[in-house]
Coordinates of C-alpha atoms and ligand atoms in Angstrom, one line a residue:
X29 CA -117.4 35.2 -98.0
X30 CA -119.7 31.8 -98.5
X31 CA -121.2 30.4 -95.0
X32 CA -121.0 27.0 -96.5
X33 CA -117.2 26.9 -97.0
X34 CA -115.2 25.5 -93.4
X35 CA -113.1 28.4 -92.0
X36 CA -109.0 27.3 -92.1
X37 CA -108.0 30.1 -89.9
X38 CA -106.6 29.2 -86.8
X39 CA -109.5 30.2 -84.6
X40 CA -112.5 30.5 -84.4
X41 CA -113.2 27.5 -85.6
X42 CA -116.2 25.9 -87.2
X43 CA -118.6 25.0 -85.3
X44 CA -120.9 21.8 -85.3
X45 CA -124.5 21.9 -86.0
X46 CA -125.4 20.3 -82.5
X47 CA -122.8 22.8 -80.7
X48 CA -124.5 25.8 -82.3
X49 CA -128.0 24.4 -81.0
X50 CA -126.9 23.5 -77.8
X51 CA -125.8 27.3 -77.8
X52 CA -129.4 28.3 -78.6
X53 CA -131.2 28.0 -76.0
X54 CA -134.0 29.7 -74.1
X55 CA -133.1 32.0 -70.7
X56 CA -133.2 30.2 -67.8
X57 CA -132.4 31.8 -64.3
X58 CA -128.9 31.5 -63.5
X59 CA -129.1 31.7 -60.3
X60 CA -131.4 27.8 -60.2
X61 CA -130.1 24.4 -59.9
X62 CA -131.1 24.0 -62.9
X63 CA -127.8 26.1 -63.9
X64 CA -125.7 23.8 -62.0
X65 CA -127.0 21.0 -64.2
X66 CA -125.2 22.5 -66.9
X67 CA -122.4 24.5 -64.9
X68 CA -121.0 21.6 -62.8
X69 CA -120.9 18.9 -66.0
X70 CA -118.9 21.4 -67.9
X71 CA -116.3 22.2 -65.7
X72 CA -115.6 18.3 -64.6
X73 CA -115.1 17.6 -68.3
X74 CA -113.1 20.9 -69.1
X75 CA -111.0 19.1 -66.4
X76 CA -110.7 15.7 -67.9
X77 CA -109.8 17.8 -71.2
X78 CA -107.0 19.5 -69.3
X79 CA -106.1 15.6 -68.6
X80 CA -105.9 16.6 -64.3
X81 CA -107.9 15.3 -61.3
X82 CA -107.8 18.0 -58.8
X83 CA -107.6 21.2 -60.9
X84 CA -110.1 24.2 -59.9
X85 CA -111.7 25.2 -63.6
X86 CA -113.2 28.8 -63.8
X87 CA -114.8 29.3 -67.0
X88 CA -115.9 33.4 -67.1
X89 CA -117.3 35.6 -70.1
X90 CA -114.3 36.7 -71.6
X91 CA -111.6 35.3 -74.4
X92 CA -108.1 33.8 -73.9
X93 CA -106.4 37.0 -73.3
X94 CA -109.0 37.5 -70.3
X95 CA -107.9 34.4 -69.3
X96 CA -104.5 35.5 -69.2
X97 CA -105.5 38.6 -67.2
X98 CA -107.2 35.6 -64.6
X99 CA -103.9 33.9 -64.8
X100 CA -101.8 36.4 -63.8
X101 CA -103.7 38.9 -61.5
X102 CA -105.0 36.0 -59.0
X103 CA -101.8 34.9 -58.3
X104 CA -98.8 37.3 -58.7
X105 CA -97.9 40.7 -57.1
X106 CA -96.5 44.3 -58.6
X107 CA -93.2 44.1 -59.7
X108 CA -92.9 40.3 -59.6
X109 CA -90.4 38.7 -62.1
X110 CA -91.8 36.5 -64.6
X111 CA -89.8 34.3 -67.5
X112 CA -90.9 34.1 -70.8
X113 CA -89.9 33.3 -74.3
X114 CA -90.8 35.7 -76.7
X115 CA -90.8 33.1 -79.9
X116 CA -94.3 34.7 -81.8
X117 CA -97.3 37.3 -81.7
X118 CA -99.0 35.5 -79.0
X119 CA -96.2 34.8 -76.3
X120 CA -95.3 39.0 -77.5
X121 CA -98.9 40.0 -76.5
X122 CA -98.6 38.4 -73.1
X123 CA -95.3 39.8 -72.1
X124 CA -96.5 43.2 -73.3
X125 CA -99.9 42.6 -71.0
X126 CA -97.0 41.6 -68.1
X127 CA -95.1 44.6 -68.7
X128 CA -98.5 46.6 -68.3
X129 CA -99.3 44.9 -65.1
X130 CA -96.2 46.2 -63.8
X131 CA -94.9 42.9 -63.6
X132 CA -90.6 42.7 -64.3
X133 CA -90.8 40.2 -67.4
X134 CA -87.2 38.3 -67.9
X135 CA -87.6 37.6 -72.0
X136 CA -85.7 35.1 -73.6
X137 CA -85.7 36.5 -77.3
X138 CA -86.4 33.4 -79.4
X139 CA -86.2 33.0 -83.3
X140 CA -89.7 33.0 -84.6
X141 CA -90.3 29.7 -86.0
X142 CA -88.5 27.9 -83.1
X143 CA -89.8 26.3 -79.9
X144 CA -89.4 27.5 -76.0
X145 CA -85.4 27.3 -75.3
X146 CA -85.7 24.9 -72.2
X147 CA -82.5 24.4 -71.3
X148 CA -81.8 28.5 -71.6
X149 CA -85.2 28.4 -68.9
X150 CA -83.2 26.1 -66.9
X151 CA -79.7 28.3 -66.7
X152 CA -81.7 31.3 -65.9
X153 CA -83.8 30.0 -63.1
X154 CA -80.6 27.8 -62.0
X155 CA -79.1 31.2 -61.4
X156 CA -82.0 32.8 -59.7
X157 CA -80.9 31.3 -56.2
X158 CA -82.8 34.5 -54.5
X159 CA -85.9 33.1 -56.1
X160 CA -87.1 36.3 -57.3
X161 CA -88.5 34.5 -60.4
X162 CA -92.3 33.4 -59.3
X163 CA -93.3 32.6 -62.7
X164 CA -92.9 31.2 -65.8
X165 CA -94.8 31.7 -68.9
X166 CA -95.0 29.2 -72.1
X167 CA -97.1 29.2 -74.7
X168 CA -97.6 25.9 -76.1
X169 CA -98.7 26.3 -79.1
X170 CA -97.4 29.6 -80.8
X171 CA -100.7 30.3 -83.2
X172 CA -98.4 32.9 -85.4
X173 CA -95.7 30.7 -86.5
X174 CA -97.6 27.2 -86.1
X175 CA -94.7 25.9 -83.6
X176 CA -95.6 23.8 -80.9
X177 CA -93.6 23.7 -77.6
X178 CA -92.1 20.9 -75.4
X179 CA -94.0 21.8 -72.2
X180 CA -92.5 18.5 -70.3
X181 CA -89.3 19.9 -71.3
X182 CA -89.9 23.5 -69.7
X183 CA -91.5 21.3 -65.8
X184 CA -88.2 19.6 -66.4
X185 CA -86.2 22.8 -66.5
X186 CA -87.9 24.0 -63.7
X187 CA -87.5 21.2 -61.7
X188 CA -83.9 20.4 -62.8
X189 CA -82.8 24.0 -61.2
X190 CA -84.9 23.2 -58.2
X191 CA -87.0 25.9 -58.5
X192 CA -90.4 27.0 -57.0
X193 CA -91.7 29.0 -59.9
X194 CA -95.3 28.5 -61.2
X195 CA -95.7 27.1 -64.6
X196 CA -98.5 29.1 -66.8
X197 CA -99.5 27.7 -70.0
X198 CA -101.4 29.1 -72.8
X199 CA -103.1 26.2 -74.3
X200 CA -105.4 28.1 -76.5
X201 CA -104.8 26.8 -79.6
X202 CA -103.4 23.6 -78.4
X203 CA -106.5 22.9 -75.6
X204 CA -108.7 20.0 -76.9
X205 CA -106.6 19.5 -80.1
X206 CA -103.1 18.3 -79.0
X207 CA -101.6 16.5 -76.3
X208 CA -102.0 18.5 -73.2
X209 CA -101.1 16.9 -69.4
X210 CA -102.0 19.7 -66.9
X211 CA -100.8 17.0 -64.0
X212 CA -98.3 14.8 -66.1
X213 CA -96.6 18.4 -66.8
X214 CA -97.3 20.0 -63.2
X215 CA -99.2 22.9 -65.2
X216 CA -100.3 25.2 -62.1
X217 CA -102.4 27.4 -64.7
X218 CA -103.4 26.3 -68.0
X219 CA -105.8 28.8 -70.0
X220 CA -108.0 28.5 -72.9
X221 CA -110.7 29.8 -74.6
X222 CA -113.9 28.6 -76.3
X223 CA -113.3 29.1 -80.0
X224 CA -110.5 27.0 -81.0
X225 CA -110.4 23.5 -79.8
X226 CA -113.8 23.4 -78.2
X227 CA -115.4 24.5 -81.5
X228 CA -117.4 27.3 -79.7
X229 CA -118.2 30.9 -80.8
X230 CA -115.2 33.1 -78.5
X231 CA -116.6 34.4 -75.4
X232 CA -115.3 32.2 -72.5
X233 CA -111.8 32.0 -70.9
X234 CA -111.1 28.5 -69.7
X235 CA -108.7 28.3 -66.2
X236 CA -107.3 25.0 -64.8
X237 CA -105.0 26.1 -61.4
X238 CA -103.6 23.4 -59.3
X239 CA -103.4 23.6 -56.0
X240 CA -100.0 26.1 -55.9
X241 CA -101.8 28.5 -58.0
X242 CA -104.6 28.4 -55.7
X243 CA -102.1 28.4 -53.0
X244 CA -100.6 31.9 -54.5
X245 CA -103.4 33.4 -54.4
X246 CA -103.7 34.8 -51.0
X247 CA -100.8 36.2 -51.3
X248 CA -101.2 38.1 -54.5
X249 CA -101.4 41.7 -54.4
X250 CA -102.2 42.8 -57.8
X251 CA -105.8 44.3 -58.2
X252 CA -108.2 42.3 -59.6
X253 CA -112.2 42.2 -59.4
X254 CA -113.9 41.0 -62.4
X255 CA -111.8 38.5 -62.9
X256 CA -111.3 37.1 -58.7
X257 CA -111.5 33.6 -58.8
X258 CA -111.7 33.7 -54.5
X259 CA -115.8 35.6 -56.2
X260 CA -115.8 33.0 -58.4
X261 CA -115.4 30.1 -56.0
X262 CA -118.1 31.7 -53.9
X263 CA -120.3 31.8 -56.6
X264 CA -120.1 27.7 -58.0
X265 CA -120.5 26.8 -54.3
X266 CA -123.8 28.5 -54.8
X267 CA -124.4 26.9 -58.3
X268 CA -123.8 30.3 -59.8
X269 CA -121.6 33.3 -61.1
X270 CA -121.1 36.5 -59.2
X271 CA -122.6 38.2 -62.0
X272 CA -124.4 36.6 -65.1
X273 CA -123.0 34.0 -66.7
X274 CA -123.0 33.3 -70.6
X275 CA -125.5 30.6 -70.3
X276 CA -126.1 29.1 -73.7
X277 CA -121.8 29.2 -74.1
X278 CA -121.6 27.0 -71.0
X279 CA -124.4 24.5 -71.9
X280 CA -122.3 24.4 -75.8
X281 CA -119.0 23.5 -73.6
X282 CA -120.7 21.1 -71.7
X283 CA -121.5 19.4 -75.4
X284 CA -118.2 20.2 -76.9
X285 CA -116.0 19.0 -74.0
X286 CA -118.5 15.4 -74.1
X287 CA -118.3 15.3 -77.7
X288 CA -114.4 15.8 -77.3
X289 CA -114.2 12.7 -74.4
X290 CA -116.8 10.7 -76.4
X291 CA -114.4 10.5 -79.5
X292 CA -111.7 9.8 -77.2
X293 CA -109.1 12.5 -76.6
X294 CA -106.4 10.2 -78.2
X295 CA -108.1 9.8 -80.8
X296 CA -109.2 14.1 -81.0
X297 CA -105.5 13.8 -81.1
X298 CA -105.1 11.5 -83.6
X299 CA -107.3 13.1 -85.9
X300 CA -105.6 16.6 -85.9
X301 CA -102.5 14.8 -86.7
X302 CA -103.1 12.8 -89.7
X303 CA -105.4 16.5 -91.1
X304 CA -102.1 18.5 -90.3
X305 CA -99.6 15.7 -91.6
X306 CA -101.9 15.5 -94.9
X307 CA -101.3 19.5 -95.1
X308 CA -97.9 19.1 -94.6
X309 CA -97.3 16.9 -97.3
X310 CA -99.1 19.3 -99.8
X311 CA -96.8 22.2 -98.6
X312 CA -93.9 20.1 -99.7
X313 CA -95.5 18.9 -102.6
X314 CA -95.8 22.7 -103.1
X315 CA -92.2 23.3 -103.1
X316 CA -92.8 25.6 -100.0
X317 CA -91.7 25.1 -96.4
X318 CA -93.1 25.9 -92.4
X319 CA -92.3 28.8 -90.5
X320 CA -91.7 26.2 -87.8
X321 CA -88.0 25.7 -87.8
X322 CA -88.1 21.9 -87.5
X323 CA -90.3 18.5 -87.7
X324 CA -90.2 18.4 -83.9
X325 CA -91.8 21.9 -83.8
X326 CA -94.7 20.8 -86.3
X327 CA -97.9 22.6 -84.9
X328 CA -101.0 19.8 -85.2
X329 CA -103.3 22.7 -84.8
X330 CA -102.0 25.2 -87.5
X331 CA -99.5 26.0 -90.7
X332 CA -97.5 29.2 -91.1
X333 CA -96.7 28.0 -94.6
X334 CA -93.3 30.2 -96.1
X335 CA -94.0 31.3 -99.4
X336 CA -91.5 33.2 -101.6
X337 CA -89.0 35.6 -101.0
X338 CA -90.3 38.9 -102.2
X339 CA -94.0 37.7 -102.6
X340 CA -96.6 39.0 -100.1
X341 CA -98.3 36.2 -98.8
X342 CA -101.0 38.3 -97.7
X343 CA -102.0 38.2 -101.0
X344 CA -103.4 34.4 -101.1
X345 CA -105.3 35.3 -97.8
X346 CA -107.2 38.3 -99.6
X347 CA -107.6 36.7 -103.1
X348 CA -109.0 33.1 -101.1
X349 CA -111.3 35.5 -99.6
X350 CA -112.5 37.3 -102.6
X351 CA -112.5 34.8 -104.8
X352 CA -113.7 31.5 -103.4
X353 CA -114.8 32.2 -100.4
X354 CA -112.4 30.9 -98.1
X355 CA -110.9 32.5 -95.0
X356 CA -107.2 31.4 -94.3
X357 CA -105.0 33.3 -91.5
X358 CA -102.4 36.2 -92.4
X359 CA -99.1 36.0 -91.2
X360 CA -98.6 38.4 -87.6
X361 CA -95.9 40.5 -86.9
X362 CA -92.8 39.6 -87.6
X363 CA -93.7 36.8 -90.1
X364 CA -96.5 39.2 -91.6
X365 CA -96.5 38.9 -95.3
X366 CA -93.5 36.6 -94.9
X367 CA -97.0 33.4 -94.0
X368 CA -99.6 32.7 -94.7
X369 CA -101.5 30.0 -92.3
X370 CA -103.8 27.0 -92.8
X371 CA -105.7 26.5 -89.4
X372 CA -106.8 23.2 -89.3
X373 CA -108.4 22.5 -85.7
X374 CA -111.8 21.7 -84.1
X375 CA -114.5 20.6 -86.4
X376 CA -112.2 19.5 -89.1
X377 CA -112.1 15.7 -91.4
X378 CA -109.7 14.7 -94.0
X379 CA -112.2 15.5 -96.7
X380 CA -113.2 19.1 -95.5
X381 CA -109.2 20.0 -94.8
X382 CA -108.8 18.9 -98.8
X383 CA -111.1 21.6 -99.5
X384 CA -108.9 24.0 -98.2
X385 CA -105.4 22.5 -99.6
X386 CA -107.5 23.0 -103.2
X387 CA -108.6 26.4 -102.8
X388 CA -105.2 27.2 -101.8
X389 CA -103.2 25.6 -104.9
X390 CA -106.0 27.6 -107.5
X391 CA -105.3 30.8 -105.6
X392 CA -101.0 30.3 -105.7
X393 CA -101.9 29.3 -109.4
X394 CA -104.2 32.6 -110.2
X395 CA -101.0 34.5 -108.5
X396 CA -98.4 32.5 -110.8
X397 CA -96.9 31.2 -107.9
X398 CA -96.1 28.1 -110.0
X399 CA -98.0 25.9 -108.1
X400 CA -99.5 22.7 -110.5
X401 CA -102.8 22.1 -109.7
X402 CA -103.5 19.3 -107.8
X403 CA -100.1 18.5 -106.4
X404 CA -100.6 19.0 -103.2
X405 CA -104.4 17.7 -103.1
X406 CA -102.5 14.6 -104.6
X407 CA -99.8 14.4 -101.6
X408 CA -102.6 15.1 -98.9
X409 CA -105.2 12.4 -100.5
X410 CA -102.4 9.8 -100.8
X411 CA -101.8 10.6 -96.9
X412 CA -105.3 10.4 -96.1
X413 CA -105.9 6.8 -97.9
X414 CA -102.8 5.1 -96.6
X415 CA -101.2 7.0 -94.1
X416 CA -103.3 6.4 -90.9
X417 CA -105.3 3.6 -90.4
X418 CA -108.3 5.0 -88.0
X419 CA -110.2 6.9 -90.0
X420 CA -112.8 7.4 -87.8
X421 CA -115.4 10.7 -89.1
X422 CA -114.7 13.8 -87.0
X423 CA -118.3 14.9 -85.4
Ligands
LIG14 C1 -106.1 32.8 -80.1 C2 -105.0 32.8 -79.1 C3 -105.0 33.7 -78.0 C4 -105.9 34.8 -77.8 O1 -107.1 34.4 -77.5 P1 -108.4 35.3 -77.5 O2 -109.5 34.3 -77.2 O3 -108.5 35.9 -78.9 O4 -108.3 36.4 -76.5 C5 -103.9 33.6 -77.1 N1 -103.0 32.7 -77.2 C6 -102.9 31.8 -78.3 C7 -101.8 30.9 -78.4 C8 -103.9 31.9 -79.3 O5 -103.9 31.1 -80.3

């Protein structure tokens, strides 16, 4: 596998030369203000990412699914019922973790490829008059089948059956890339991690929890230690962690998350449309289709492209690989062998995503997929001159 080729998988992503500098750095005692110089910055950007005034952000040394551990630990009890849509691999794994924490998980079993059934939220939690429900999970963005999610849709649900649940989203693939409004869409915990949108190596679970989420918290019986945010509040009031912090990760999110605000998260935004529309036109061009069920559901972030029946797409993941070089994703679970998935997030331009809509056109062709060379790099460059007018350089 070249170094110099861009990743396309759908996390983690590439990384900028200044981020991976501002990740190298020398030891410095944690425990100094000179750690809240780069502690404090970080988090009051992570919350202007997460688009909220007032949210607490805990950042620990962990991933996304740690941060779904923080989520749910700090603020529910045993044998709690929870709502989720199982609609992918992702929004599976954290109904299994759920089920582990001896939560009582209500699943809405959803058609890979389509979006969370709001309105089937709203009848459920309509019906829930006892109010045994105390949360509901969504994941925004569901990585596996490249669907994104109407989160305004699921607050309205909520809302419409008067309902007191918490609203938990996973954001990690959609943090820092796509539209996200912890207050405009009453989030109470929104969790992400470092490696997708804030162009970070993994090792940091990202929290926003409103003030109901902090709220639930001492109440909440289920055990939790490592990942206590009551330890952790302690610990930033005392510019520190209550064990050691990864350091040279938070001083590359205090970089990323200004490099992210400095470009203007509109026009972050922006950007990952016009890359994803531009890989979207080379699928069709292709002949292929999404996994994503509908135009509405188009994931900015990532595409679970179909190929055809009978055909493993695995194949085109391995041969890119071996080959030329370049990593894309593999399809997961259900859609595995049925996808294969262009991640185009983080560090990306127009220019470096047409690198990956070639290498994936010679690889169909070297499998006789019947794929002419060029079509789709044609479709995607034609987007790219005329279809959006900013075409302001990605960092
Ligand atoms: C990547 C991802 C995760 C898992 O995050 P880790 O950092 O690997 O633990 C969870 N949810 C979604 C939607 C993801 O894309």
């Amino acid at each position: 596998m070249s170094m110099q080729n861009p990743v396309f998988i759908p996390g983690p992503t590439n990384i900028p030369e200044a981020i991976r500098k501002a990740v190298d750095m020398p030891t410095i005692d944690h425990r100094s203000p000179l750690f809240g110089e780069i502690l404090h910055p970080a988090r009051d950007n992570v919350r202007k990412v997460l688009r909220s005034d007032s949210a607490e952000v805990f950042i620990f040394p962990s991933t996304g699914t740690g941060g779904w551990e923080c989520a749910l630990t700090n603020t529910l009890s045993p044998g709690d019922r929870v709502l989720a849509a199982r609609n992918g691999m992702f929004s599976q794994r954290w109904i299994d973790m759920c089920r582990r924490h001896g939560l009582d998980v209500e699943v809405v079993e959803t058609p890979w490829g389509e979006g969370i059934p709001a309105e089937r939220f709203e009848a459920i939690l309509s019906a829930d008059r006892g109010h045994a429900i105390k949360a509901v999970l969504a994941t925004h963005n569901e990585t596996a089948t490249g669907v994104r999610s109407d989160i305004a849709a699921v607050r309205r649900a909520i809302d419409a059956a008067g309902h007191p649940a918490l609203l938990f989203v996973d954001g990690v693939s959609s943090i820092g890339s796509m539209e996200f409004r912890m207050d405009g869409w009453g989030v109470d915990i929104a969790v992400t991690g470092s490696q997708k949108g804030f162009m970070l190596p993994a090792g940091l679970a990202i929290l926003g929890f409103s003030a109901k989420a902090m709220a639930a918290g001492a109440t909440a019986t289920l055990p939790r230690t490592f990942f206590d945010i009551r330890d952790m509040e302690k610990g930033y009031a005392a510019n520190g962690y209550p064990y050691t912090p990864a350091v040279g990760l938070l001083n590359g999110l205090k970089l990323a998350t200004g490099m992210l605000l400095d470009e203007g998260l509109e026009a972050v935004f922006a950007r990952h449309h016009r890359i994803a529309e531009g890989v979207r036109r080379a699928v069709h061009a292709w002949g292929l289709g999404l996994c994503a069920a509908s135009p509405d559901l188009y994931s900015d972030t990532v595409s679970a492209i179909r190929t055809t029946e009978g055909f493993d797409a695995t194949r085109i993941v391995t041969l890119a690989a071996s080959k030329y070089g370049v990593a894309f994703g593999t399809g997961l679970g259900e859609v595995a062998g049925k996808v294969f998935r262009i991640g185009h997030l983080g560090s990306l331009t127009d220019v470096m995503a047409l690198s990956g809509i070639a290498t994936a056109e010679m690889v169909m062709a070297d499998l006789g997929l019947g794929v002419r060379l060029g079509s789709g790099v044609a479709a995607a460059q034609e987007y790219y001159r005329h279809g959006a007018s900013a075409k302001k350089a990605a960092a």
